[in-house]
Short mmCIF file of C-alpha atoms and ligand atoms in Angstrom, two decimals:
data_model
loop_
_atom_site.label_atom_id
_atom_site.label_comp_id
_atom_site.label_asym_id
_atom_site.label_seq_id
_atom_site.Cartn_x
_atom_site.Cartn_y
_atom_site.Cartn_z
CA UNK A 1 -1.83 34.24 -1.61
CA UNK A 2 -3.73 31.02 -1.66
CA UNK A 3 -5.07 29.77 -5.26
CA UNK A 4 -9.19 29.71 -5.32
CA UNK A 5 -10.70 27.25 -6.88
CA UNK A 6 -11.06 28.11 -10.93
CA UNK A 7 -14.91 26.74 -10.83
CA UNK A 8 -16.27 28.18 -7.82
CA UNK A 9 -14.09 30.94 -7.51
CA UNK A 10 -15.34 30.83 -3.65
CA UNK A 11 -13.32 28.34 -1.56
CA UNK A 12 -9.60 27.55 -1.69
CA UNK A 13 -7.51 25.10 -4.45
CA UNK A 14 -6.48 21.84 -3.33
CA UNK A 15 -5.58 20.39 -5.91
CA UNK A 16 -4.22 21.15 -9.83
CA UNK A 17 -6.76 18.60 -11.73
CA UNK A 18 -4.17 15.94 -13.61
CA UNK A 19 -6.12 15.92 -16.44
CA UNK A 20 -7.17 19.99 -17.42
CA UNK A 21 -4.27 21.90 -15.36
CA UNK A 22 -7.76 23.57 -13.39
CA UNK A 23 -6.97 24.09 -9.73
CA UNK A 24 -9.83 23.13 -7.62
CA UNK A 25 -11.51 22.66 -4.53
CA UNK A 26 -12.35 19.20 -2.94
CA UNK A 27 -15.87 19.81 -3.64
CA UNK A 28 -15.39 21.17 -7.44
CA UNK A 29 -12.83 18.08 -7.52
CA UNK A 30 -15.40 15.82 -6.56
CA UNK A 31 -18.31 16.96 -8.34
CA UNK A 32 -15.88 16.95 -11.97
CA UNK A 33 -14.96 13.50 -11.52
CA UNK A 34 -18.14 12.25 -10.99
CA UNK A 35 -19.92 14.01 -13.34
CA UNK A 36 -17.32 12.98 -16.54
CA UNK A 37 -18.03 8.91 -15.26
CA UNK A 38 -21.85 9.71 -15.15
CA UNK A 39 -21.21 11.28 -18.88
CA UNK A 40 -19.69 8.44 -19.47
CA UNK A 41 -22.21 6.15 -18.60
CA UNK A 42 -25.42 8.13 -20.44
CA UNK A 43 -23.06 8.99 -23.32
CA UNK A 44 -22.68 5.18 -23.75
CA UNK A 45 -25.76 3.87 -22.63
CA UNK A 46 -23.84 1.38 -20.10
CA UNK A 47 -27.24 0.51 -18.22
CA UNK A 48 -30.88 0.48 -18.40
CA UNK A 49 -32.86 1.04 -15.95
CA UNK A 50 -33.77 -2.68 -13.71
CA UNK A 51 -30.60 -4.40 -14.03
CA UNK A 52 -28.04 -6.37 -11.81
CA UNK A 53 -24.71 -4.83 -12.65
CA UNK A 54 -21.72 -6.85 -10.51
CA UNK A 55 -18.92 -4.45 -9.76
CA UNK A 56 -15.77 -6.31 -10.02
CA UNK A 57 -13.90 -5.65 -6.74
CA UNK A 58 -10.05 -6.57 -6.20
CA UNK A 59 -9.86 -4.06 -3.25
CA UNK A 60 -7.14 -2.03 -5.20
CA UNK A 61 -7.65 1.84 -5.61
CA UNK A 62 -9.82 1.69 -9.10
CA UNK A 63 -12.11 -0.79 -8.43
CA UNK A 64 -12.91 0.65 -4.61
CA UNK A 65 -13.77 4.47 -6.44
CA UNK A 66 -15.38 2.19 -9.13
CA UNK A 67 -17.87 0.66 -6.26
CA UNK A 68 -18.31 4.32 -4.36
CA UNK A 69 -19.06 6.02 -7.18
CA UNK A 70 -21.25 3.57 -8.77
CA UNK A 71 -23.25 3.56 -5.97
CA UNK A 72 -23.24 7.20 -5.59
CA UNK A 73 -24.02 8.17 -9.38
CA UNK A 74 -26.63 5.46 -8.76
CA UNK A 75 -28.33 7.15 -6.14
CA UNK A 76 -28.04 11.13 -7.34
CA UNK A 77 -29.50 9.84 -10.91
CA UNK A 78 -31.50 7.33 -10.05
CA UNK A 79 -30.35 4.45 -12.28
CA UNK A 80 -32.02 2.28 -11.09
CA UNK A 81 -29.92 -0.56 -10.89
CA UNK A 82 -29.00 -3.45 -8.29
CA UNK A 83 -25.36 -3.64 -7.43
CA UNK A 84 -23.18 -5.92 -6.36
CA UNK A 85 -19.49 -6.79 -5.82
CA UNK A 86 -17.61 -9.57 -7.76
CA UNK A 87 -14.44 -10.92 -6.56
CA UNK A 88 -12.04 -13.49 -7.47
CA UNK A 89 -9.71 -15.03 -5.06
CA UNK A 90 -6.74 -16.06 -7.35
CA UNK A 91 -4.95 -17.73 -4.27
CA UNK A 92 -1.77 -15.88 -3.86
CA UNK A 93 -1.33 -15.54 -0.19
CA UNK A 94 0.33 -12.03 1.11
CA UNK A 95 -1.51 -10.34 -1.52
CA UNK A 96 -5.28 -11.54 -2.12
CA UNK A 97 -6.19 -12.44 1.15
CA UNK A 98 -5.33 -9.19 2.30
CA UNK A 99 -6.91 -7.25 -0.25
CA UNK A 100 -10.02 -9.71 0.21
CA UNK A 101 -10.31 -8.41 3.85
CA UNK A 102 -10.28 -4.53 2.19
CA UNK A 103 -12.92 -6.03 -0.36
CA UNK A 104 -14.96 -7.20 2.69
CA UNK A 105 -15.34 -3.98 4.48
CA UNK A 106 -16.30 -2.22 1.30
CA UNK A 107 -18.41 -4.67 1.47
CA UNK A 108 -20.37 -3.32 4.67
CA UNK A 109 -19.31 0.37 3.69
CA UNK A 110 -21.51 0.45 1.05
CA UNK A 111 -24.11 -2.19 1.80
CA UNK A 112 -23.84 -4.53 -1.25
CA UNK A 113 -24.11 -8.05 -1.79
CA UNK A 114 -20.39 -9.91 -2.25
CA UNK A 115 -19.30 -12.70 -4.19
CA UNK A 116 -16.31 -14.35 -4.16
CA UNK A 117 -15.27 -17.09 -6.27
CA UNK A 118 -11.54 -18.99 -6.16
CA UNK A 119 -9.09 -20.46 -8.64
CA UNK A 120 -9.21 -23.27 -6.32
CA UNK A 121 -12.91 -24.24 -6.35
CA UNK A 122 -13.01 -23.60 -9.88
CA UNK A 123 -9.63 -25.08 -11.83
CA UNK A 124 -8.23 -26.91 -8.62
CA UNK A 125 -4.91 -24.63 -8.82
CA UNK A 126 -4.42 -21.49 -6.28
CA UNK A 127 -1.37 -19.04 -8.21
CA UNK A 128 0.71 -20.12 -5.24
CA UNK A 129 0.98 -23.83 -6.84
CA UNK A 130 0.93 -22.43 -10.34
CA UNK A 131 4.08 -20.64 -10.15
CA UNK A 132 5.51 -22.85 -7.58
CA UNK A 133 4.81 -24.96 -11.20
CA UNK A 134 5.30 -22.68 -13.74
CA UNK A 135 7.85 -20.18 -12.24
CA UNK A 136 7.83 -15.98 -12.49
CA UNK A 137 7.89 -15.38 -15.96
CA UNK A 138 4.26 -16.27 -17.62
CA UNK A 139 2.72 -16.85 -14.26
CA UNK A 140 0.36 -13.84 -15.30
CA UNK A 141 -0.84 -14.98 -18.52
CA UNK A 142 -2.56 -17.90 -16.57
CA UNK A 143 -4.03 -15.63 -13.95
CA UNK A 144 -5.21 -13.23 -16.84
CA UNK A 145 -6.93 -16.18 -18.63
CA UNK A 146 -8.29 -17.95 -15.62
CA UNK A 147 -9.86 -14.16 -14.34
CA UNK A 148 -11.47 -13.14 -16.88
CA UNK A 149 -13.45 -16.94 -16.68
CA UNK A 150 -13.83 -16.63 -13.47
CA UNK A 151 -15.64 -13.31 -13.93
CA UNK A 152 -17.99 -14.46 -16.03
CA UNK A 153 -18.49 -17.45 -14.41
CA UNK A 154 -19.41 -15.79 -10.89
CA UNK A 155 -21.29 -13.22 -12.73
CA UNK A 156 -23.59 -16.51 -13.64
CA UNK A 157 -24.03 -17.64 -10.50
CA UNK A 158 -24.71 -13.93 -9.41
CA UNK A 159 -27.24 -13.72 -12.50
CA UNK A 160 -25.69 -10.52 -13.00
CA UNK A 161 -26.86 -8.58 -16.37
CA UNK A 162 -23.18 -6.69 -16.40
CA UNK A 163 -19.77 -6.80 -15.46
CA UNK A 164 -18.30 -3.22 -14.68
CA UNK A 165 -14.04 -2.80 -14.37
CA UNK A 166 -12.50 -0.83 -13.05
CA UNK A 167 -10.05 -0.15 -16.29
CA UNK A 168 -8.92 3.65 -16.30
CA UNK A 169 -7.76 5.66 -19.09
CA UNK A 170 -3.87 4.95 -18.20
CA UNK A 171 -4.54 0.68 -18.43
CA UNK A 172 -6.41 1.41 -21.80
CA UNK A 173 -4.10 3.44 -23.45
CA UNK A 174 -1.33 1.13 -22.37
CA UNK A 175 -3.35 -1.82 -23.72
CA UNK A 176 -3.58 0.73 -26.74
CA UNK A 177 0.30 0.41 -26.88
CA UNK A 178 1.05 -2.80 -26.29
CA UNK A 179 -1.29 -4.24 -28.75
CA UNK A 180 0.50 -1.71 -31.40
CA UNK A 181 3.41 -3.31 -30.55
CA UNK A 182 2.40 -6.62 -30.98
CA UNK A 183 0.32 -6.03 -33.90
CA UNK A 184 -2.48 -7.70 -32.56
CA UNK A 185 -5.41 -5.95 -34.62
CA UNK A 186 -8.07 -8.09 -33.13
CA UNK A 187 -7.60 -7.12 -29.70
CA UNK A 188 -6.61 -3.29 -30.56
CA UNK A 189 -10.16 -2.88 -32.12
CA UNK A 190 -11.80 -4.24 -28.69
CA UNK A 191 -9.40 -2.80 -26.18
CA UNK A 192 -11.10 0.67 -26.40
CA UNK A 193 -14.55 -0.17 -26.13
CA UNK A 194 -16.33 1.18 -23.25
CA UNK A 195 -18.59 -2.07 -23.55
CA UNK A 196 -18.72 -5.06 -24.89
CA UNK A 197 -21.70 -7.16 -25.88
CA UNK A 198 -22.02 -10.63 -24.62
CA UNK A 199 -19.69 -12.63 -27.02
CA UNK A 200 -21.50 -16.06 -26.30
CA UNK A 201 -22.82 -18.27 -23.78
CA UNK A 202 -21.67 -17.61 -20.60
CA UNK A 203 -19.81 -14.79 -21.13
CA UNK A 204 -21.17 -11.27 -19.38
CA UNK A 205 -21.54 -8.44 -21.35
CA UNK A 206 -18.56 -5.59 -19.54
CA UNK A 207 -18.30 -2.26 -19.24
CA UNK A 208 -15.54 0.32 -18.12
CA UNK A 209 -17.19 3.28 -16.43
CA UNK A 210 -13.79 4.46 -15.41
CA UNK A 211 -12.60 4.53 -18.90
CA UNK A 212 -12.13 7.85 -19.63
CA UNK A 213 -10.72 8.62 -16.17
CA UNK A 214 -6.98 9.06 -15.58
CA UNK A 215 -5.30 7.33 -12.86
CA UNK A 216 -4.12 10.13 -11.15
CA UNK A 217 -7.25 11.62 -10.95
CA UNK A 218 -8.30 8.24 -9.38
CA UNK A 219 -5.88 7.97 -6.31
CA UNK A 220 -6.60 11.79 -5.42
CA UNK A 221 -10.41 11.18 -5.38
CA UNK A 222 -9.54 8.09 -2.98
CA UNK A 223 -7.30 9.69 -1.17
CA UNK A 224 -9.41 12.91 -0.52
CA UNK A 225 -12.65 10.63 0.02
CA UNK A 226 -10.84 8.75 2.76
CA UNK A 227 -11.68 5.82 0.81
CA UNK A 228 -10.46 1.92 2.00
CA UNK A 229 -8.60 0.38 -0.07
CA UNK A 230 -5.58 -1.98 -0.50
CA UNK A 231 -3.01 -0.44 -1.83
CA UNK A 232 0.52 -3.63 -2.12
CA UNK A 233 0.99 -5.18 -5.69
CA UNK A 234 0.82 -8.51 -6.23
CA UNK A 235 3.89 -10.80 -5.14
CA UNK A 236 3.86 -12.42 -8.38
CA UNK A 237 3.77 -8.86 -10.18
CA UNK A 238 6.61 -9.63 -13.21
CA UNK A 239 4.19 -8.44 -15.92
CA UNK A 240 7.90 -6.69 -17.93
CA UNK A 241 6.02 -6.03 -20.84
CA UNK A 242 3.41 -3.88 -19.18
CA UNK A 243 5.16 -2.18 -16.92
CA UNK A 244 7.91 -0.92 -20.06
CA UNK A 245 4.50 0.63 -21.74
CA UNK A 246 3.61 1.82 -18.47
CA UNK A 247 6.88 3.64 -17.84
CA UNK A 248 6.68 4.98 -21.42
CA UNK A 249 3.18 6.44 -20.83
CA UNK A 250 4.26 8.03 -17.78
CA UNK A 251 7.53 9.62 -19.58
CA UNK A 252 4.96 11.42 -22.46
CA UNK A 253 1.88 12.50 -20.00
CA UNK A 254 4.97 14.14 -17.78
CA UNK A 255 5.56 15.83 -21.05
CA UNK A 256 2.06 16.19 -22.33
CA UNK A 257 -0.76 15.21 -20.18
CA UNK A 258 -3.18 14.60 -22.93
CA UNK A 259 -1.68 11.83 -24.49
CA UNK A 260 -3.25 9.44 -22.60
CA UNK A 261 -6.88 10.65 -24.15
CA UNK A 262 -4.79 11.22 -27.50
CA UNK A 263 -3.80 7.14 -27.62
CA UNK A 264 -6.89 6.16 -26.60
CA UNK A 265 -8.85 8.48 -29.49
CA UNK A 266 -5.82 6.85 -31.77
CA UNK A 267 -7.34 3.22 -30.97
CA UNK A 268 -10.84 4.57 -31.24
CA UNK A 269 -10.18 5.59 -34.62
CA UNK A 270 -8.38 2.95 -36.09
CA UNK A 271 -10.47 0.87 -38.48
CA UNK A 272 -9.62 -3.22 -39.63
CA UNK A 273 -9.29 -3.07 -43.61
CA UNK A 274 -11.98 -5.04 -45.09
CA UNK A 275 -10.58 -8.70 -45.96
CA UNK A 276 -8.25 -8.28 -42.56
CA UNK A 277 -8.51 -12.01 -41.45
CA UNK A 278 -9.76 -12.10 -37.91
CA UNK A 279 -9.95 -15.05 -35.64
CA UNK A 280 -13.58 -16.80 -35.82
CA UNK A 281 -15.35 -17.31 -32.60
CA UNK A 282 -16.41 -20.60 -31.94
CA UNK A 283 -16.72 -22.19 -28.24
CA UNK A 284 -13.87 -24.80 -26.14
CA UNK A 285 -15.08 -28.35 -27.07
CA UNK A 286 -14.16 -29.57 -23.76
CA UNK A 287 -15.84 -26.07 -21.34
CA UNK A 288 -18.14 -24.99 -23.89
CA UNK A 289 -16.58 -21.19 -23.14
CA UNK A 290 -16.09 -18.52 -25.85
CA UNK A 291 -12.97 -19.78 -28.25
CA UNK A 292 -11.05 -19.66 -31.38
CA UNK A 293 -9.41 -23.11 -31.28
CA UNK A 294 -11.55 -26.37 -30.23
CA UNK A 295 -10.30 -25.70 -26.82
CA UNK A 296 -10.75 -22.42 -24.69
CA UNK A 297 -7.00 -20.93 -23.53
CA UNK A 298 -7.88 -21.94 -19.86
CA UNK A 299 -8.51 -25.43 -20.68
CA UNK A 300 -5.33 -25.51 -22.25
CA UNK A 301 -3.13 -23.97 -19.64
CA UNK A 302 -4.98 -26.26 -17.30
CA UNK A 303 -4.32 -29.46 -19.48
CA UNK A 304 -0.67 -28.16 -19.41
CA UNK A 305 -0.89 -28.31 -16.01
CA UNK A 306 -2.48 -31.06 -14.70
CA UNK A 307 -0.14 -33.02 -17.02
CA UNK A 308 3.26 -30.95 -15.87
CA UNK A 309 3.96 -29.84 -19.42
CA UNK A 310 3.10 -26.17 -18.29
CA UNK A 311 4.58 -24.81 -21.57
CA UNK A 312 1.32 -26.33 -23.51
CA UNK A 313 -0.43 -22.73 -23.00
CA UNK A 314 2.24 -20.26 -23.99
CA UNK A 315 3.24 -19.59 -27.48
CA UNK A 316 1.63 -21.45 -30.74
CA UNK A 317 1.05 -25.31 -29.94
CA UNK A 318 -2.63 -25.54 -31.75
CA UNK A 319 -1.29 -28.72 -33.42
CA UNK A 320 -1.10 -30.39 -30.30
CA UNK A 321 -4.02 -29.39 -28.87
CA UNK A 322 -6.19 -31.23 -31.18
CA UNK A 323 -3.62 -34.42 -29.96
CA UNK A 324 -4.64 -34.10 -26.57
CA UNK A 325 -8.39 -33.56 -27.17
CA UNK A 326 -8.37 -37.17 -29.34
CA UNK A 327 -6.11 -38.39 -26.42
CA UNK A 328 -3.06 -39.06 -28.51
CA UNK A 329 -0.18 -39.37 -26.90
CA UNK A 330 2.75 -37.02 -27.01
CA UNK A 331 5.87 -37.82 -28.43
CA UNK A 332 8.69 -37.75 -26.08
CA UNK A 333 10.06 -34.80 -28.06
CA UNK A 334 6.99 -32.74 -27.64
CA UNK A 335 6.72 -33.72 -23.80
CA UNK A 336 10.31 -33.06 -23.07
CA UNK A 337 9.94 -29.27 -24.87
CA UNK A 338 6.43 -28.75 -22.66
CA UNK A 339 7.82 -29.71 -19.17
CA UNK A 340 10.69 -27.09 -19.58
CA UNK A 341 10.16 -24.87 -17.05
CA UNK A 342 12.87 -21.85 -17.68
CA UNK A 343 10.79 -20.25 -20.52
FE1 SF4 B 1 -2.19 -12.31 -11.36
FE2 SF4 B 1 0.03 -11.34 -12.46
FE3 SF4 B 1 -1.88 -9.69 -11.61
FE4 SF4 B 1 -0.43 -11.06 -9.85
S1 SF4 B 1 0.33 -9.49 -11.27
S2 SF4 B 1 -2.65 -10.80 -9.80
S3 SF4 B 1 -0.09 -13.00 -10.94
S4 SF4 B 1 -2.03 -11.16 -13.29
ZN1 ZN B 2 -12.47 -24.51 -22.28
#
């Protein structure tokens, strides 16, 4: 006997919904997971009605139903809002340039303007030279950094009023984790924010429709849509650290699905003490972008490499940074310990 579909009770179950247990129809499917992003989006606020919003596009599975369904819920609730697709070209050939071309026929699929802006153009360094530089082990904490700049900086040239991600509920509640783990309270309080205000000059305000959606859910909507997309991970893709929280979330939603909503309401609900010393924002005295320190994280990874001491980024070298913004020279201790590249 074939299942029926537990909302319509009419047509036939395709699939057991991830997320509830319900078995549904394609249709029922559908209309579910677009209704909870549009819920997420009124619940929220994310928009008002006139703006730009650029839809940050890799080509990958999230951001590709991010851009359908933006454009869809668009449409059916008339948000009246201008859309567009952000990329960023971090250089890594096999992987980006490929994913680019997927990016591109979105591109035509859905009718929207396209931006793409490159590591290259904008620090000088593709990721191909950075880890022929820097090697496989922190080669994503300079892609993270130099991204998220990126974003914001093509979002300026767009003159976009937002930034949406395509962040699920799985990369949330993993970011959940991880900052747990490294007992980094000033990130845990703004990992599960479904928006964030613009934090200065020059940065975009962001905004994870997706947030609330679980990645499962995700590739079945893409695959059942039909929907382009690129689907290889990146050559470069050591990232150890995520991928052990990753694993571990995967191990307790086999177990008990909710938990991925249940450690994302956990970092919802945790508050900062009052007196909790958090990091003051100031801006990089050399870029002028958003910044703790007198210089921004990407000027310093870029310093580190420009000079070959790519080590100057990762881990705590504050003291020297103020050294190499007054153009003191290192000692040959401290250059020696920067060049290494085996870290
Ligand atoms: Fe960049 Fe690392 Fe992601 Fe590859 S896996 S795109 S190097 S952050
Ligand atoms: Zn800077």
């Amino acid at each position: 006997m074939p299942v029926l579909c537990s909302s319509c009770g009419d047509k036939r179950a395709v699939l057991k919904r991830p997320k509830t247990g319900h078995s549904l129809c394609k249709a029922c499917f559908f209309w579910a997971f677009e209704e909870e992003v549009h819920q997420t989006i009124v619940t929220a606020n994310l928009f008002k009605h006139g703006e730009i919003v650029g839809i940050a596009a890799s080509g990958g599975k999230d951001s590709t139903v991010l851009a359908h369904v933006m454009k869809l819920l668009n449409e059916r609730f008339n948000y009246g809002l201008e859309l567009m697709l952000l990329s960023v070209d971090e250089g890594i050939s096999g992987y980006r340039d490929d994913s680019l071309e997927t990016v591109k026929r979105n591109q035509q699929q859905y009718e929207l303007p396209l931006k793409i802006v490159s590591y290259e153009e904008l620090y000088g360094w593709t990721m191909d030279a950075i880890v022929k530089q820097v090697g496989r082990k922190n080669n994503c904490t300079f892609c993270g950094v130099f991204r998220r700049q990126a974003l914001d900086r093509g979002a300026l040239m767009l003159k976009v009023d937002k930034i949406c991600t395509g962040h699920n509920a799985d990369d949330i509640a993993e970011t959940v984790l991880m900052n747990v783990l490294r007992g980094d309270i000033a990130r845990l309080r703004r990992c599960t924010a479904v928006s964030t205000s613009s934090e200065g000059d020059g940065v975009v305000p962001r905004c994870k429709p997706l947030k609330y959606a679980y990645e499962k859910e995700i590739v079945l909507y893409a695959y059942f849509k039909k929907l382009d997309y690129f689907s290889t991970e990146c050559i470069y893709s050591p990232n150890a650290y995520r991928g052990h929280a990753r694993t571990f979330l995967k191990d307790l939603e086999s177990v008990r699905p909710s938990s991925i909503m249940d450690i994302i309401h956990s970092g919802e609900n945790l508050s900062v003490r009052d007196g909790v010393k958090m990091p003051v924002q100031g801006t990089c005295q050399r870029c002028g972008y958003i910044s703790s320190q007198s210089l921004c994280k990407a000027c310093v990874l870029l310093e580190g490499l420009n000079r070959g001491l790519p080590k100057l980024g990762i881990g705590k070298h504050h003291r020297l940074h103020d050294k190499i913004l007054t153009q003191q020279p290192l000692t040959e201790k401290e250059e020696r310990k920067l060049k290494a590249v085996n870290f």
